[in-house]
Protein backbone atom coordinates (compact mmCIF):
# COMPACT_ATOMS: atom_id res chain seq x y z
CA UNK A 1 0.00 0.00 0.00
CA UNK A 2 1.11 3.59 -0.68
CA UNK A 3 1.76 6.25 1.92
CA UNK A 4 -1.59 6.58 3.78
CA UNK A 5 -1.41 10.38 3.56
CA UNK A 6 -1.18 10.16 -0.23
CA UNK A 7 -3.90 7.49 -0.35
CA UNK A 8 -6.36 9.77 1.48
CA UNK A 9 -5.12 12.86 -0.33
CA UNK A 10 -4.31 14.83 2.83
CA UNK A 11 -1.16 16.58 4.05
CA UNK A 12 0.92 15.38 6.98
CA UNK A 13 -0.30 18.41 8.94
CA UNK A 14 -3.99 17.60 8.41
CA UNK A 15 -6.07 17.37 11.60
CA UNK A 16 -8.23 14.35 12.46
CA UNK A 17 -11.39 16.01 11.18
CA UNK A 18 -9.82 16.54 7.75
CA UNK A 19 -8.62 12.95 7.68
CA UNK A 20 -12.06 11.61 8.59
CA UNK A 21 -13.76 13.81 5.99
CA UNK A 22 -11.37 12.68 3.26
CA UNK A 23 -11.86 9.05 4.22
CA UNK A 24 -15.67 9.25 4.19
CA UNK A 25 -15.70 10.72 0.66
CA UNK A 26 -13.28 8.14 -0.72
CA UNK A 27 -14.92 5.21 1.07
CA UNK A 28 -18.23 6.05 -0.52
CA UNK A 29 -16.67 6.67 -3.95
CA UNK A 30 -14.82 3.34 -4.01
CA UNK A 31 -17.30 1.21 -2.08
CA UNK A 32 -17.59 -2.27 -3.68
CA UNK A 33 -21.39 -2.32 -3.42
CA UNK A 34 -21.59 0.87 -5.49
CA UNK A 35 -19.16 -0.55 -8.07
CA UNK A 36 -20.02 -4.26 -8.33
CA UNK A 37 -17.55 -6.42 -10.18
CA UNK A 38 -14.83 -3.76 -10.42
CA UNK A 39 -11.71 -5.32 -8.91
CA UNK A 40 -9.68 -2.12 -9.24
CA UNK A 41 -12.26 -0.10 -7.31
CA UNK A 42 -12.41 -2.77 -4.61
CA UNK A 43 -8.62 -2.61 -4.31
CA UNK A 44 -8.81 1.17 -3.96
CA UNK A 45 -11.42 0.77 -1.24
CA UNK A 46 -9.12 -1.59 0.65
CA UNK A 47 -6.27 0.90 0.34
CA UNK A 48 -8.42 3.78 1.57
CA UNK A 49 -9.73 1.74 4.51
CA UNK A 50 -6.23 0.57 5.43
CA UNK A 51 -4.95 4.15 5.28
CA UNK A 52 -7.69 5.33 7.61
CA UNK A 53 -6.95 2.40 9.92
CA UNK A 54 -3.53 4.00 10.40
CA UNK A 55 -4.36 7.70 10.35
CA UNK A 56 -7.79 7.57 11.95
CA UNK A 57 -6.27 6.85 15.36
CA UNK A 58 -3.97 9.60 16.62
CA UNK A 59 -1.83 7.15 18.61
CA UNK A 60 -1.28 4.83 15.65
CA UNK A 61 -0.73 7.83 13.38
CA UNK A 62 1.99 9.13 15.70
CA UNK A 63 3.74 5.74 15.60
CA UNK A 64 3.57 5.75 11.80
CA UNK A 65 5.03 9.28 11.70
CA UNK A 66 7.89 8.08 13.92
CA UNK A 67 8.51 5.12 11.62
CA UNK A 68 7.29 2.51 14.12
CA UNK A 69 4.42 1.40 11.85
CA UNK A 70 4.56 0.69 8.13
CA UNK A 71 1.93 1.93 5.67
CA UNK A 72 -0.23 -1.13 6.28
CA UNK A 73 -0.50 -0.48 10.02
CA UNK A 74 1.95 -3.26 10.93
CA UNK A 75 4.73 -2.63 13.38
CA UNK A 76 8.24 -2.86 11.98
CA UNK A 77 8.94 -6.02 13.93
CA UNK A 78 6.40 -7.86 11.81
CA UNK A 79 4.29 -8.99 14.78
CA UNK A 80 1.26 -6.84 14.00
CA UNK A 81 -1.62 -7.76 11.75
CA UNK A 82 -2.52 -5.34 8.96
CA UNK A 83 -5.78 -4.61 7.19
CA UNK A 84 -5.12 -6.81 4.14
CA UNK A 85 -4.75 -9.98 6.18
CA UNK A 86 -7.93 -9.27 8.13
CA UNK A 87 -9.86 -8.33 5.00
CA UNK A 88 -9.03 -11.66 3.37
CA UNK A 89 -9.85 -13.57 6.53
CA UNK A 90 -13.18 -11.75 7.05
CA UNK A 91 -14.27 -11.84 3.41
CA UNK A 92 -15.76 -15.33 3.80
CA UNK A 93 -19.06 -13.52 4.45
CA UNK A 94 -20.09 -13.87 0.81
CA UNK A 95 -19.02 -15.02 -2.67
CA UNK A 96 -18.81 -12.94 -5.83
CA UNK A 97 -19.37 -14.02 -9.40
CA UNK A 98 -15.68 -14.70 -10.00
CA UNK A 99 -15.60 -17.45 -7.40
CA UNK A 100 -13.87 -15.28 -4.82
CA UNK A 101 -15.39 -13.76 -1.72
CA UNK A 102 -16.67 -10.31 -0.90
CA UNK A 103 -18.40 -8.68 2.00
CA UNK A 104 -21.49 -6.52 1.52
CA UNK A 105 -22.03 -3.30 3.44
CA UNK A 106 -25.11 -1.28 4.30
CA UNK A 107 -24.57 2.44 3.88
CA UNK A 108 -28.10 3.41 4.83
CA UNK A 109 -29.57 6.66 3.57
CA UNK A 110 -27.81 8.73 6.23
CA UNK A 111 -24.23 7.87 5.23
CA UNK A 112 -23.36 11.52 4.63
CA UNK A 113 -24.65 12.58 8.06
CA UNK A 114 -22.32 12.77 11.02
CA UNK A 115 -25.06 11.11 13.08
CA UNK A 116 -24.50 7.92 11.09
CA UNK A 117 -21.25 6.48 12.52
CA UNK A 118 -18.46 5.42 10.25
CA UNK A 119 -18.79 2.08 12.08
CA UNK A 120 -21.72 1.30 9.78
CA UNK A 121 -19.57 0.84 6.68
CA UNK A 122 -16.62 -0.83 8.39
CA UNK A 123 -18.41 -3.17 10.78
CA UNK A 124 -18.05 -6.09 8.34
CA UNK A 125 -14.26 -6.21 8.70
CA UNK A 126 -13.58 -4.33 11.91
CA UNK A 127 -14.73 -7.20 14.12
CA UNK A 128 -11.91 -9.36 12.71
CA UNK A 129 -9.30 -7.24 14.52
CA UNK A 130 -8.03 -9.48 17.34
CA UNK A 131 -7.49 -6.64 19.82
CA UNK A 132 -10.38 -4.39 18.89
CA UNK A 133 -14.07 -4.46 19.82
CA UNK A 134 -16.57 -4.74 16.97
CA UNK A 135 -18.12 -1.42 17.88
CA UNK A 136 -14.88 0.59 18.18
CA UNK A 137 -13.54 2.89 15.46
CA UNK A 138 -10.44 1.74 13.59
CA UNK A 139 -7.30 1.89 15.68
CA UNK A 140 -9.19 2.64 18.91
CA UNK A 141 -6.47 0.99 20.96
CA UNK A 142 -5.14 -2.39 22.00
CA UNK A 143 -6.24 -4.73 24.71
CA UNK A 144 -9.21 -7.07 25.07
CA UNK A 145 -12.62 -5.34 25.20
CA UNK A 146 -15.84 -6.78 26.55
CA UNK A 147 -19.27 -6.07 25.03
CA UNK A 148 -19.98 -3.54 27.77
CA UNK A 149 -16.97 -1.45 26.71
CA UNK A 150 -18.07 -0.89 23.14
CA UNK A 151 -18.72 2.55 21.71
CA UNK A 152 -22.30 3.69 21.03
CA UNK A 153 -23.83 1.86 18.10
CA UNK A 154 -26.88 2.68 16.04
CA UNK A 155 -29.45 0.05 15.14
CA UNK A 156 -31.66 -0.08 12.06
CA UNK A 157 -35.14 -1.53 11.79
CA UNK A 158 -37.92 -1.82 9.23
CA UNK A 159 -41.46 -1.24 10.44
CA UNK A 160 -44.69 -1.80 8.50
CA UNK A 161 -47.26 0.94 9.06
CA UNK A 162 -50.93 0.90 7.99
CA UNK A 163 -51.76 3.47 5.30
CA UNK A 164 -54.16 5.55 7.41
CA UNK A 165 -51.72 5.72 10.35
CA UNK A 166 -48.87 6.85 8.11
CA UNK A 167 -50.86 9.49 6.23
CA UNK A 168 -52.85 10.82 9.17
CA UNK A 169 -50.11 10.52 11.79
CA UNK A 170 -50.37 8.62 15.06
CA UNK A 171 -48.73 7.94 18.41
CA UNK A 172 -48.46 4.25 19.14
CA UNK A 173 -46.57 1.64 21.14
CA UNK A 174 -44.68 -0.79 18.92
CA UNK A 175 -42.51 -3.85 19.40
CA UNK A 176 -39.33 -3.94 17.31
CA UNK A 177 -37.87 -7.05 15.72
CA UNK A 178 -35.50 -7.59 18.66
CA UNK A 179 -38.36 -7.47 21.18
CA UNK A 180 -37.72 -3.88 22.32
CA UNK A 181 -40.94 -1.96 23.04
CA UNK A 182 -40.96 1.76 22.28
CA UNK A 183 -43.40 4.68 22.17
CA UNK A 184 -43.40 5.99 18.60
CA UNK A 185 -44.77 9.16 17.02
CA UNK A 186 -45.45 8.84 13.29
CA UNK A 187 -45.89 12.38 11.89
CA UNK A 188 -48.75 13.19 9.49
CA UNK A 189 -47.92 12.79 5.82
CA UNK A 190 -45.32 10.08 6.36
CA UNK A 191 -44.48 8.47 3.03
CA UNK A 192 -43.19 5.01 2.20
CA UNK A 193 -39.44 4.69 2.86
CA UNK A 194 -39.28 7.55 5.37
CA UNK A 195 -36.77 7.04 8.21
CA UNK A 196 -37.36 8.07 11.82
CA UNK A 197 -34.49 8.57 14.26
CA UNK A 198 -35.04 7.52 17.88
CA UNK A 199 -32.28 9.07 19.93
CA UNK A 200 -30.74 6.80 22.55
CA UNK A 201 -32.73 3.72 21.48
CA UNK A 202 -29.79 1.92 19.89
CA UNK A 203 -27.27 -0.42 21.47
CA UNK A 204 -26.10 0.55 24.97
CA UNK A 205 -22.65 2.04 25.43
CA UNK A 206 -20.08 1.82 28.19
CA UNK A 207 -20.64 3.62 31.48
CA UNK A 208 -20.71 7.39 31.22
CA UNK A 209 -21.42 7.44 27.49
CA UNK A 210 -24.63 7.81 25.52
CA UNK A 211 -26.31 4.88 23.83
CA UNK A 212 -26.60 4.71 20.06
CA UNK A 213 -29.70 5.71 18.12
CA UNK A 214 -32.34 3.58 16.44
CA UNK A 215 -33.33 4.30 12.82
CA UNK A 216 -36.74 3.04 11.68
CA UNK A 217 -37.41 2.74 7.97
CA UNK A 218 -41.18 2.89 7.58
CA UNK A 219 -42.89 0.71 4.99
CA UNK A 220 -46.39 2.06 4.34
CA UNK A 221 -48.80 -0.75 3.56
CA UNK A 222 -51.11 -0.53 0.56
CA UNK A 223 -54.76 0.21 1.35
CA UNK A 224 -57.76 -1.62 -0.05
CA UNK A 225 -59.31 1.54 -1.56
CA UNK A 226 -57.18 4.62 -0.73
CA UNK A 227 -54.41 5.66 -3.14
CA UNK A 228 -52.00 8.50 -2.45
CA UNK A 229 -50.73 10.93 -5.07
CA UNK A 230 -48.57 13.58 -3.43
CA UNK A 231 -50.82 15.41 -0.97
CA UNK A 232 -54.02 14.09 -2.58
CA UNK A 233 -55.88 10.86 -1.94
CA UNK A 234 -57.95 9.03 -4.55
CA UNK A 235 -60.73 6.47 -4.17
CA UNK A 236 -63.18 4.74 -6.53
CA UNK A 237 -66.75 4.98 -5.19
CA UNK A 238 -69.42 2.51 -6.32
CA UNK A 239 -72.89 4.06 -6.75
CA UNK A 240 -76.20 2.46 -7.71
CA UNK A 241 -77.97 3.11 -10.97
CA UNK A 242 -80.73 4.99 -9.12
CA UNK A 243 -78.20 7.21 -7.28
CA UNK A 244 -76.48 8.00 -10.56
CA UNK A 245 -79.68 8.78 -12.48
CA UNK A 246 -81.61 10.69 -9.83
CA UNK A 247 -78.75 12.04 -7.71
CA UNK A 248 -78.28 11.35 -4.01
CA UNK A 249 -76.33 12.13 -0.86
CA UNK A 250 -74.04 9.23 0.06
CA UNK A 251 -71.55 8.53 2.82
CA UNK A 252 -67.89 8.50 1.73
CA UNK A 253 -64.91 7.33 3.81
CA UNK A 254 -61.88 9.60 4.25
CA UNK A 255 -58.79 9.25 6.45
CA UNK A 256 -60.37 11.96 8.62
CA UNK A 257 -63.65 10.05 9.06
CA UNK A 258 -66.82 9.54 7.06
CA UNK A 259 -68.35 12.54 5.26
CA UNK A 260 -71.46 13.17 3.16
CA UNK A 261 -71.06 13.63 -0.59
CA UNK A 262 -73.74 14.85 -3.02
CA UNK A 263 -73.98 12.83 -6.22
CA UNK A 264 -75.39 15.02 -9.01
CA UNK A 265 -78.26 13.88 -11.24
CA UNK A 266 -77.12 12.03 -14.31
CA UNK A 267 -73.74 11.05 -12.83
CA UNK A 268 -71.73 8.52 -14.76
CA UNK A 269 -68.87 6.12 -14.33
CA UNK A 270 -65.53 7.93 -14.40
CA UNK A 271 -66.95 11.25 -13.18
CA UNK A 272 -64.68 12.72 -10.50
CA UNK A 273 -65.78 14.75 -7.48
CA UNK A 274 -63.54 16.57 -5.01
CA UNK A 275 -63.62 16.70 -1.22
CA UNK A 276 -61.57 19.77 -0.38
CA UNK A 277 -59.03 19.39 2.44
CA UNK A 278 -59.73 15.69 2.98
CA UNK A 279 -56.42 14.46 1.65
CA UNK A 280 -53.02 14.30 3.36
CA UNK A 281 -52.97 16.71 6.34
CA UNK A 282 -51.05 19.97 6.36
CA UNK A 283 -47.36 19.18 7.02
CA UNK A 284 -45.74 22.52 7.66
CA UNK A 285 -45.00 24.37 4.43
CA UNK A 286 -47.07 21.87 2.43
CA UNK A 287 -50.84 22.56 2.57
CA UNK A 288 -53.41 19.84 3.12
CA UNK A 289 -54.43 17.89 0.04
CA UNK A 290 -57.86 16.94 -1.29
CA UNK A 291 -59.65 13.65 -1.76
CA UNK A 292 -60.80 12.84 -5.27
CA UNK A 293 -63.77 10.50 -5.64
CA UNK A 294 -64.18 8.70 -8.97
CA UNK A 295 -67.70 7.34 -9.48
CA UNK A 296 -68.38 3.84 -10.70
CA UNK A 297 -72.01 2.97 -11.53
CA UNK A 298 -72.75 -0.56 -10.37
CA UNK A 299 -75.73 -2.69 -11.36
CA UNK A 300 -77.21 -5.10 -8.80
CA UNK A 301 -75.13 -8.25 -8.29
CA UNK A 302 -78.30 -10.35 -8.52
CA UNK A 303 -80.96 -10.32 -11.22
CA UNK A 304 -83.65 -7.67 -10.65
CA UNK A 305 -86.88 -8.43 -12.57
CA UNK A 306 -88.19 -4.87 -12.13
CA UNK A 307 -84.99 -3.39 -13.57
CA UNK A 308 -85.08 -5.87 -16.45
CA UNK A 309 -88.67 -4.99 -17.20
CA UNK A 310 -87.84 -1.27 -17.16
CA UNK A 311 -84.91 -1.79 -19.51
CA UNK A 312 -87.13 -3.77 -21.90
CA UNK A 313 -89.68 -0.98 -22.08
CA UNK A 314 -87.27 1.96 -21.92
CA UNK A 315 -86.73 3.88 -25.14
CA UNK A 316 -83.83 6.32 -24.72
CA UNK A 317 -84.24 9.77 -26.22
CA UNK A 318 -81.87 10.70 -29.00
CA UNK A 319 -79.26 8.46 -30.60
CA UNK A 320 -76.67 8.25 -27.83
CA UNK A 321 -73.92 5.75 -28.61
CA UNK A 322 -71.57 5.13 -25.64
CA UNK A 323 -69.00 3.56 -28.00
CA UNK A 324 -68.76 6.33 -30.54
CA UNK A 325 -65.22 7.24 -29.50
CA UNK A 326 -64.16 3.71 -30.44
CA UNK A 327 -65.40 4.21 -33.98
CA UNK A 328 -68.11 1.55 -33.66
Coordinates of C-alpha atoms in Angstrom, one line a residue, residues 3-11 22 26:
X3 CA 1.8 6.2 1.9
X4 CA -1.6 6.6 3.8
X5 CA -1.4 10.4 3.6
X6 CA -1.2 10.2 -0.2
X7 CA -3.9 7.5 -0.4
X8 CA -6.4 9.8 1.5
X9 CA -5.1 12.9 -0.3
X10 CA -4.3 14.8 2.8
X11 CA -1.2 16.6 4.0
X22 CA -11.4 12.7 3.3
X26 CA -13.3 8.1 -0.7

